[in-house]
């Protein structure tokens, strides 16, 4: 990999260009991380509304029609439904792993095969999430494992 940085005091805005032979999962992951840098999601904790950087979200879980957003430090609530969050966050490296859970692919620490073609996913905060067999193949594809 070759990284070039050009400093131009006259530049109005930062510009990033990626040149590659083919679009691999690693390149897609890099692009998703770059896109997340300036994106935020609104969430609630107690009586306050927070603007969360998408890059800090590890996973999102739906319980009893309420979505909970987990970061390394805390847990927040969202007014969005899981399918709405999935649509918003898919291009930023998030993937559905069960009917009730979305994970950020770059937040994955380990994967382990489990019974009935399920995958046990350990996230960067140590939380273990079970990827159902319905979503396991897509997870593997997105990670470039198969």
Tab-separated table of N, CA and C in Angstrom:
chain	number	residue	atom	x	y	z
A	1	UNK	N	0.851	-1.181	0.000
A	1	UNK	CA	0.000	0.000	0.000
A	1	UNK	C	0.887	1.230	0.000
A	2	UNK	N	0.497	2.201	-0.790
A	2	UNK	CA	1.220	3.452	-0.900
A	2	UNK	C	0.311	4.576	-0.426
A	3	UNK	N	0.784	5.391	0.509
A	3	UNK	CA	0.000	6.512	1.025
A	3	UNK	C	0.728	7.803	0.680
A	4	UNK	N	0.020	8.703	0.025
A	4	UNK	CA	0.570	10.005	-0.323
A	4	UNK	C	-0.279	11.091	0.327
A	5	UNK	N	0.380	12.061	0.925
A	5	UNK	CA	-0.315	13.182	1.541
A	5	UNK	C	0.200	14.462	0.896
A	6	UNK	N	-0.714	15.270	0.397
A	6	UNK	CA	-0.362	16.541	-0.226
A	6	UNK	C	-1.008	17.658	0.578
A	7	UNK	N	-0.189	18.545	1.106
A	7	UNK	CA	-0.695	19.685	1.863
A	7	UNK	C	-0.789	20.873	0.918
A	8	UNK	N	-1.989	21.426	0.808
A	8	UNK	CA	-2.230	22.570	-0.055
A	8	UNK	C	-3.000	23.605	0.748
A	9	UNK	N	-2.343	24.700	1.092
A	9	UNK	CA	-2.977	25.728	1.911
A	9	UNK	C	-4.161	26.383	1.213
A	10	UNK	N	-4.232	26.261	-0.103
A	10	UNK	CA	-5.319	26.874	-0.871
A	10	UNK	C	-6.532	25.950	-1.008
A	11	UNK	N	-6.406	24.714	-0.549
A	11	UNK	CA	-7.512	23.749	-0.670
A	11	UNK	C	-8.701	24.209	0.169
A	12	UNK	N	-9.888	24.187	-0.432
A	12	UNK	CA	-11.101	24.604	0.276
A	12	UNK	C	-11.606	23.520	1.213
A	13	UNK	N	-11.373	22.265	0.863
A	13	UNK	CA	-11.883	21.150	1.645
A	13	UNK	C	-10.916	19.976	1.503
A	14	UNK	N	-10.993	19.035	2.421
A	14	UNK	CA	-10.147	17.853	2.344
A	14	UNK	C	-10.702	16.909	1.279
A	15	UNK	N	-9.808	16.322	0.503
A	15	UNK	CA	-10.194	15.382	-0.540
A	15	UNK	C	-9.356	14.127	-0.396
A	16	UNK	N	-10.011	12.976	-0.455
A	16	UNK	CA	-9.308	11.697	-0.351
A	16	UNK	C	-9.613	10.887	-1.596
A	17	UNK	N	-8.570	10.365	-2.224
A	17	UNK	CA	-8.735	9.559	-3.433
A	17	UNK	C	-8.146	8.176	-3.174
A	18	UNK	N	-8.897	7.134	-3.533
A	18	UNK	CA	-8.434	5.759	-3.359
A	18	UNK	C	-8.311	5.137	-4.745
A	19	UNK	N	-7.109	4.654	-5.073
A	19	UNK	CA	-6.868	3.979	-6.344
A	19	UNK	C	-6.514	2.529	-6.023
A	20	UNK	N	-7.242	1.590	-6.631
A	20	UNK	CA	-6.982	0.186	-6.355
A	20	UNK	C	-7.236	-0.654	-7.599
A	21	UNK	N	-6.627	-1.822	-7.625
A	21	UNK	CA	-6.791	-2.729	-8.762
A	21	UNK	C	-8.206	-3.293	-8.802
A	22	UNK	N	-8.745	-3.627	-7.620
A	22	UNK	CA	-10.114	-4.110	-7.522
A	22	UNK	C	-10.673	-3.755	-6.152
A	23	UNK	N	-11.997	-3.721	-6.070
A	23	UNK	CA	-12.668	-3.371	-4.829
A	23	UNK	C	-12.754	-4.609	-3.937
A	24	UNK	N	-11.872	-4.683	-2.948
A	24	UNK	CA	-11.815	-5.822	-2.032
A	24	UNK	C	-12.536	-5.467	-0.730
A	25	UNK	N	-12.806	-6.455	0.118
A	25	UNK	CA	-13.413	-6.147	1.424
A	25	UNK	C	-12.578	-5.164	2.247
A	26	UNK	N	-11.249	-5.244	2.139
A	26	UNK	CA	-10.397	-4.307	2.878
A	26	UNK	C	-10.592	-2.872	2.388
A	27	UNK	N	-10.696	-2.703	1.076
A	27	UNK	CA	-10.907	-1.371	0.510
A	27	UNK	C	-12.287	-0.858	0.906
A	28	UNK	N	-13.301	-1.723	0.848
A	28	UNK	CA	-14.646	-1.326	1.262
A	28	UNK	C	-14.671	-0.914	2.727
A	29	UNK	N	-13.937	-1.638	3.556
A	29	UNK	CA	-13.868	-1.321	4.980
A	29	UNK	C	-13.211	0.047	5.195
A	30	UNK	N	-12.134	0.305	4.462
A	30	UNK	CA	-11.442	1.591	4.554
A	30	UNK	C	-12.374	2.729	4.150
A	31	UNK	N	-13.092	2.559	3.053
A	31	UNK	CA	-14.011	3.585	2.576
A	31	UNK	C	-15.135	3.818	3.588
A	32	UNK	N	-15.664	2.735	4.155
A	32	UNK	CA	-16.726	2.863	5.157
A	32	UNK	C	-16.232	3.637	6.381
A	33	UNK	N	-15.018	3.367	6.824
A	33	UNK	CA	-14.454	4.071	7.979
A	33	UNK	C	-14.277	5.559	7.670
A	34	UNK	N	-13.826	5.875	6.464
A	34	UNK	CA	-13.660	7.275	6.082
A	34	UNK	C	-14.997	7.993	6.037
A	35	UNK	N	-16.015	7.340	5.513
A	35	UNK	CA	-17.343	7.954	5.427
A	35	UNK	C	-17.924	8.221	6.808
A	36	UNK	N	-17.614	7.356	7.755
A	36	UNK	CA	-18.176	7.499	9.096
A	36	UNK	C	-17.577	8.664	9.869
A	37	UNK	N	-16.395	9.108	9.463
A	37	UNK	CA	-15.695	10.133	10.232
A	37	UNK	C	-16.546	11.368	10.516
A	38	UNK	N	-17.349	11.793	9.573
A	38	UNK	CA	-18.135	13.011	9.753
A	38	UNK	C	-19.608	12.740	9.995
A	39	UNK	N	-19.967	11.509	10.225
A	39	UNK	CA	-21.382	11.188	10.380
A	39	UNK	C	-21.727	10.896	11.836
A	40	UNK	N	-22.896	11.334	12.192
A	40	UNK	CA	-23.354	11.159	13.557
A	40	UNK	C	-24.785	10.640	13.560
A	41	UNK	N	-25.154	10.071	14.680
A	41	UNK	CA	-26.489	9.535	14.867
A	41	UNK	C	-27.029	10.107	16.174
A	42	UNK	N	-28.287	10.517	16.186
A	42	UNK	CA	-28.864	11.037	17.425
A	42	UNK	C	-29.373	9.872	18.272
A	43	UNK	N	-29.153	9.986	19.569
A	43	UNK	CA	-29.579	8.950	20.509
A	43	UNK	C	-29.845	9.604	21.862
A	44	UNK	N	-30.612	8.898	22.685
A	44	UNK	CA	-30.974	9.435	24.001
A	44	UNK	C	-30.339	8.602	25.114
A	45	UNK	N	-30.039	9.297	26.177
A	45	UNK	CA	-29.603	8.643	27.410
A	45	UNK	C	-30.186	9.479	28.544
A	46	UNK	N	-31.006	8.820	29.351
A	46	UNK	CA	-31.766	9.506	30.387
A	46	UNK	C	-32.606	10.593	29.716
A	47	UNK	N	-32.459	11.845	30.085
A	47	UNK	CA	-33.282	12.907	29.490
A	47	UNK	C	-32.511	13.764	28.493
A	48	UNK	N	-31.339	13.308	28.076
A	48	UNK	CA	-30.509	14.100	27.175
A	48	UNK	C	-30.391	13.442	25.807
A	49	UNK	N	-30.229	14.266	24.794
A	49	UNK	CA	-30.018	13.782	23.431
A	49	UNK	C	-28.542	13.967	23.095
A	50	UNK	N	-27.947	12.928	22.545
A	50	UNK	CA	-26.534	12.933	22.197
A	50	UNK	C	-26.361	12.788	20.691
A	51	UNK	N	-25.282	13.357	20.174
A	51	UNK	CA	-24.873	13.128	18.794
A	51	UNK	C	-23.705	12.158	18.858
A	52	UNK	N	-23.956	10.918	18.451
A	52	UNK	CA	-22.927	9.880	18.514
A	52	UNK	C	-22.213	9.770	17.181
A	53	UNK	N	-20.901	9.721	17.232
A	53	UNK	CA	-20.138	9.443	16.025
A	53	UNK	C	-20.402	7.999	15.637
A	54	UNK	N	-20.772	7.770	14.399
A	54	UNK	CA	-21.076	6.428	13.918
A	54	UNK	C	-19.875	5.505	14.121
A	55	UNK	N	-18.671	6.036	13.972
A	55	UNK	CA	-17.459	5.232	14.107
A	55	UNK	C	-17.270	4.681	15.517
A	56	UNK	N	-17.951	5.251	16.502
A	56	UNK	CA	-17.806	4.790	17.885
A	56	UNK	C	-18.842	3.739	18.272
A	57	UNK	N	-19.829	3.529	17.401
A	57	UNK	CA	-20.869	2.545	17.694
A	57	UNK	C	-20.320	1.146	17.434
A	58	UNK	N	-20.482	0.241	18.395
A	58	UNK	CA	-20.005	-1.131	18.246
A	58	UNK	C	-21.119	-2.008	17.705
A	59	UNK	N	-22.295	-1.910	18.326
A	59	UNK	CA	-23.436	-2.659	17.818
A	59	UNK	C	-24.737	-2.024	18.277
A	60	UNK	N	-25.818	-2.448	17.630
A	60	UNK	CA	-27.148	-1.934	17.930
A	60	UNK	C	-28.074	-3.128	18.097
A	61	UNK	N	-28.857	-3.098	19.167
A	61	UNK	CA	-29.732	-4.223	19.475
A	61	UNK	C	-31.162	-3.725	19.691
A	62	UNK	N	-32.119	-4.466	19.172
A	62	UNK	CA	-33.523	-4.143	19.355
A	62	UNK	C	-34.121	-5.085	20.400
A	63	UNK	N	-34.711	-4.501	21.432
A	63	UNK	CA	-35.357	-5.270	22.495
A	63	UNK	C	-36.717	-4.632	22.763
A	64	UNK	N	-37.772	-5.425	22.619
A	64	UNK	CA	-39.130	-4.928	22.859
A	64	UNK	C	-39.412	-3.617	22.118
A	65	UNK	N	-39.090	-3.588	20.836
A	65	UNK	CA	-39.336	-2.450	19.944
A	65	UNK	C	-38.546	-1.197	20.286
A	66	UNK	N	-37.517	-1.322	21.101
A	66	UNK	CA	-36.630	-0.205	21.408
A	66	UNK	C	-35.232	-0.577	20.952
A	67	UNK	N	-34.571	0.338	20.234
A	67	UNK	CA	-33.201	0.082	19.785
A	67	UNK	C	-32.212	0.682	20.777
A	68	UNK	N	-31.260	-0.134	21.177
A	68	UNK	CA	-30.198	0.288	22.076
A	68	UNK	C	-28.899	0.327	21.287
A	69	UNK	N	-28.179	1.435	21.423
A	69	UNK	CA	-26.926	1.642	20.717
A	69	UNK	C	-25.793	1.514	21.728
A	70	UNK	N	-24.839	0.637	21.427
A	70	UNK	CA	-23.733	0.379	22.347
A	70	UNK	C	-22.428	0.933	21.787
A	71	UNK	N	-21.715	1.679	22.639
A	71	UNK	CA	-20.373	2.146	22.331
A	71	UNK	C	-19.440	1.500	23.355
A	72	UNK	N	-18.156	1.791	23.276
A	72	UNK	CA	-17.211	1.256	24.266
A	72	UNK	C	-17.581	1.724	25.676
A	73	UNK	N	-18.056	2.971	25.769
A	73	UNK	CA	-18.285	3.575	27.074
A	73	UNK	C	-19.701	3.430	27.613
A	74	UNK	N	-20.700	3.397	26.724
A	74	UNK	CA	-22.058	3.551	27.220
A	74	UNK	C	-23.104	2.901	26.333
A	75	UNK	N	-24.347	3.009	26.769
A	75	UNK	CA	-25.496	2.509	26.017
A	75	UNK	C	-26.505	3.653	25.878
A	76	UNK	N	-27.084	3.770	24.682
A	76	UNK	CA	-28.039	4.830	24.386
A	76	UNK	C	-29.280	4.217	23.768
A	77	UNK	N	-30.377	4.985	23.733
A	77	UNK	CA	-31.612	4.548	23.082
A	77	UNK	C	-31.813	5.359	21.815
A	78	UNK	N	-32.425	4.725	20.826
A	78	UNK	CA	-32.723	5.400	19.570
A	78	UNK	C	-34.223	5.337	19.295
A	79	UNK	N	-34.731	6.388	18.675
A	79	UNK	CA	-36.136	6.407	18.279
A	79	UNK	C	-36.357	5.682	16.961
A	80	UNK	N	-35.276	5.360	16.251
A	80	UNK	CA	-35.384	4.652	14.982
A	80	UNK	C	-35.667	3.171	15.207
A	81	UNK	N	-36.290	2.541	14.237
A	81	UNK	CA	-36.471	1.090	14.220
A	81	UNK	C	-35.194	0.473	13.662
A	82	UNK	N	-34.968	-0.786	13.972
A	82	UNK	CA	-33.740	-1.453	13.546
A	82	UNK	C	-33.598	-1.457	12.025
A	83	UNK	N	-34.682	-1.697	11.301
A	83	UNK	CA	-34.588	-1.716	9.846
A	83	UNK	C	-34.220	-0.335	9.288
A	84	UNK	N	-34.638	0.737	9.970
A	84	UNK	CA	-34.274	2.093	9.542
A	84	UNK	C	-32.785	2.344	9.775
A	85	UNK	N	-32.296	1.921	10.924
A	85	UNK	CA	-30.874	2.061	11.223
A	85	UNK	C	-30.035	1.218	10.262
A	86	UNK	N	-30.523	0.031	9.953
A	86	UNK	CA	-29.812	-0.834	9.007
A	86	UNK	C	-29.659	-0.131	7.660
A	87	UNK	N	-30.716	0.467	7.176
A	87	UNK	CA	-30.665	1.185	5.894
A	87	UNK	C	-29.693	2.360	5.955
A	88	UNK	N	-29.701	3.093	7.056
A	88	UNK	CA	-28.833	4.261	7.200
A	88	UNK	C	-27.359	3.876	7.339
A	89	UNK	N	-27.098	2.772	8.022
A	89	UNK	CA	-25.727	2.453	8.408
A	89	UNK	C	-25.031	1.397	7.553
A	90	UNK	N	-25.746	0.737	6.668
A	90	UNK	CA	-25.151	-0.336	5.873
A	90	UNK	C	-23.931	0.142	5.092
A	91	UNK	N	-24.028	1.319	4.498
A	91	UNK	CA	-22.901	1.817	3.708
A	91	UNK	C	-21.712	2.240	4.570
A	92	UNK	N	-21.899	2.278	5.890
A	92	UNK	CA	-20.828	2.666	6.796
A	92	UNK	C	-20.226	1.466	7.537
A	93	UNK	N	-20.393	0.280	6.985
A	93	UNK	CA	-19.742	-0.897	7.547
A	93	UNK	C	-20.539	-1.628	8.609
A	94	UNK	N	-21.848	-1.441	8.650
A	94	UNK	CA	-22.684	-2.173	9.584
A	94	UNK	C	-23.368	-3.322	8.857
A	95	UNK	N	-23.628	-4.389	9.585
A	95	UNK	CA	-24.214	-5.583	8.987
A	95	UNK	C	-25.202	-6.196	9.976
A	96	UNK	N	-26.346	-6.617	9.462
A	96	UNK	CA	-27.320	-7.302	10.320
A	96	UNK	C	-26.834	-8.725	10.533
A	97	UNK	N	-26.869	-9.181	11.801
A	97	UNK	CA	-26.427	-10.541	12.122
A	97	UNK	C	-27.545	-11.388	12.730
A	98	UNK	N	-28.668	-10.751	13.036
A	98	UNK	CA	-29.840	-11.477	13.533
A	98	UNK	C	-31.057	-10.572	13.362
A	99	UNK	N	-32.220	-11.085	13.693
A	99	UNK	CA	-33.429	-10.267	13.563
A	99	UNK	C	-33.387	-9.049	14.469
A	100	UNK	N	-32.571	-9.108	15.515
A	100	UNK	CA	-32.570	-8.027	16.492
A	100	UNK	C	-31.229	-7.317	16.670
A	101	UNK	N	-30.269	-7.538	15.760
A	101	UNK	CA	-28.946	-6.965	16.015
A	101	UNK	C	-28.198	-6.568	14.738
A	102	UNK	N	-27.588	-5.377	14.800
A	102	UNK	CA	-26.661	-4.881	13.777
A	102	UNK	C	-25.301	-4.727	14.437
A	103	UNK	N	-24.238	-5.061	13.720
A	103	UNK	CA	-22.895	-4.857	14.261
A	103	UNK	C	-22.066	-4.031	13.285
A	104	UNK	N	-21.069	-3.338	13.820
A	104	UNK	CA	-20.107	-2.621	12.976
A	104	UNK	C	-18.981	-3.606	12.679
A	105	UNK	N	-18.755	-3.871	11.412
A	105	UNK	CA	-17.787	-4.897	11.015
A	105	UNK	C	-16.396	-4.626	11.575
A	106	UNK	N	-15.983	-3.376	11.624
A	106	UNK	CA	-14.650	-3.076	12.147
A	106	UNK	C	-14.575	-3.205	13.665
A	107	UNK	N	-15.720	-3.424	14.318
A	107	UNK	CA	-15.733	-3.637	15.770
A	107	UNK	C	-15.611	-5.094	16.163
A	108	UNK	N	-15.502	-5.975	15.157
A	108	UNK	CA	-15.393	-7.410	15.432
A	108	UNK	C	-13.975	-7.742	15.880
A	109	UNK	N	-13.896	-8.508	16.973
A	109	UNK	CA	-12.608	-8.960	17.472
A	109	UNK	C	-12.340	-10.391	17.009
A	110	UNK	N	-13.311	-11.302	17.211
A	110	UNK	CA	-13.147	-12.691	16.784
A	110	UNK	C	-14.469	-13.268	16.297
A	111	UNK	N	-14.348	-14.333	15.505
A	111	UNK	CA	-15.500	-15.108	15.039
A	111	UNK	C	-15.259	-16.557	15.427
A	112	UNK	N	-16.329	-17.255	15.806
A	112	UNK	CA	-16.206	-18.664	16.136
A	112	UNK	C	-17.451	-19.392	15.644
A	113	UNK	N	-17.245	-20.470	14.894
A	113	UNK	CA	-18.370	-21.273	14.415
A	113	UNK	C	-19.089	-21.881	15.614
A	114	UNK	N	-20.412	-21.919	15.520
A	114	UNK	CA	-21.228	-22.463	16.592
A	114	UNK	C	-22.177	-23.500	15.996
A	115	UNK	N	-23.005	-24.096	16.813
A	115	UNK	CA	-23.925	-25.130	16.335
A	115	UNK	C	-24.923	-24.566	15.330
A	116	UNK	N	-25.426	-25.428	14.453
A	116	UNK	CA	-26.437	-25.070	13.452
A	116	UNK	C	-26.022	-23.916	12.544
A	117	UNK	N	-24.746	-23.873	12.172
A	117	UNK	CA	-24.199	-22.870	11.241
A	117	UNK	C	-24.308	-21.433	11.757
A	118	UNK	N	-24.439	-21.272	13.055
A	118	UNK	CA	-24.425	-19.937	13.655
A	118	UNK	C	-22.974	-19.529	13.876
A	119	UNK	N	-22.755	-18.236	14.076
A	119	UNK	CA	-21.407	-17.730	14.337
A	119	UNK	C	-21.436	-16.910	15.622
A	120	UNK	N	-20.524	-17.213	16.526
A	120	UNK	CA	-20.388	-16.433	17.755
A	120	UNK	C	-19.387	-15.312	17.470
A	121	UNK	N	-19.856	-14.078	17.569
A	121	UNK	CA	-19.038	-12.902	17.256
A	121	UNK	C	-18.660	-12.208	18.559
A	122	UNK	N	-17.374	-12.015	18.783
A	122	UNK	CA	-16.918	-11.265	19.943
A	122	UNK	C	-16.531	-9.871	19.463
A	123	UNK	N	-17.148	-8.866	20.068
A	123	UNK	CA	-16.921	-7.487	19.666
A	123	UNK	C	-15.760	-6.883	20.460
A	124	UNK	N	-15.315	-5.706	20.043
A	124	UNK	CA	-14.153	-5.060	20.667
A	124	UNK	C	-14.376	-4.717	22.137
A	125	UNK	N	-15.632	-4.616	22.575
A	125	UNK	CA	-15.898	-4.339	23.989
A	125	UNK	C	-16.056	-5.626	24.806
A	126	UNK	N	-15.801	-6.792	24.164
A	126	UNK	CA	-15.886	-8.076	24.845
A	126	UNK	C	-17.262	-8.723	24.774
A	127	UNK	N	-18.256	-7.994	24.311
A	127	UNK	CA	-19.618	-8.519	24.199
A	127	UNK	C	-19.662	-9.607	23.132
A	128	UNK	N	-20.367	-10.703	23.436
A	128	UNK	CA	-20.529	-11.785	22.469
A	128	UNK	C	-21.930	-11.735	21.890
A	129	UNK	N	-21.983	-11.793	20.561
A	129	UNK	CA	-23.251	-11.706	19.837
A	129	UNK	C	-23.348	-12.925	18.939
A	130	UNK	N	-24.520	-13.525	18.913
A	130	UNK	CA	-24.731	-14.705	18.081
A	130	UNK	C	-25.296	-14.264	16.735
A	131	UNK	N	-24.570	-14.589	15.665
A	131	UNK	CA	-25.065	-14.341	14.306
A	131	UNK	C	-25.883	-15.557	13.900
A	132	UNK	N	-27.151	-15.338	13.601
A	132	UNK	CA	-28.014	-16.453	13.238
A	132	UNK	C	-27.604	-17.019	11.883
A	133	UNK	N	-27.975	-18.264	11.634
A	133	UNK	CA	-27.569	-18.899	10.380
A	133	UNK	C	-28.156	-18.187	9.172
A	134	UNK	N	-29.292	-17.521	9.352
A	134	UNK	CA	-29.913	-16.764	8.263
A	134	UNK	C	-29.000	-15.631	7.778
A	135	UNK	N	-28.234	-15.031	8.688
A	135	UNK	CA	-27.380	-13.895	8.351
A	135	UNK	C	-25.893	-14.245	8.322
A	136	UNK	N	-25.525	-15.452	8.720
A	136	UNK	CA	-24.114	-15.845	8.837
A	136	UNK	C	-23.368	-15.781	7.513
A	137	UNK	N	-23.991	-16.246	6.429
A	137	UNK	CA	-23.320	-16.251	5.134
A	137	UNK	C	-23.021	-14.832	4.655
A	138	UNK	N	-23.989	-13.934	4.826
A	138	UNK	CA	-23.774	-12.538	4.420
A	138	UNK	C	-22.652	-11.915	5.249
A	139	UNK	N	-22.598	-12.224	6.529
A	139	UNK	CA	-21.528	-11.725	7.389
A	139	UNK	C	-20.183	-12.198	6.873
A	140	UNK	N	-20.072	-13.467	6.554
A	140	UNK	CA	-18.810	-14.016	6.026
A	140	UNK	C	-18.411	-13.335	4.728
A	141	UNK	N	-19.387	-13.110	3.852
A	141	UNK	CA	-19.105	-12.434	2.575
A	141	UNK	C	-18.593	-11.011	2.809
A	142	UNK	N	-19.284	-10.293	3.685
A	142	UNK	CA	-18.887	-8.907	3.954
A	142	UNK	C	-17.498	-8.811	4.558
A	143	UNK	N	-17.103	-9.856	5.302
A	143	UNK	CA	-15.770	-9.873	5.911
A	143	UNK	C	-14.716	-10.451	4.972
A	144	UNK	N	-15.157	-11.011	3.845
A	144	UNK	CA	-14.212	-11.610	2.911
A	144	UNK	C	-13.671	-12.947	3.381
A	145	UNK	N	-14.433	-13.635	4.265
A	145	UNK	CA	-14.008	-14.909	4.825
A	145	UNK	C	-14.313	-16.062	3.862
A	146	UNK	N	-15.329	-15.904	3.011
A	146	UNK	CA	-15.641	-16.956	2.033
A	146	UNK	C	-15.496	-16.426	0.625
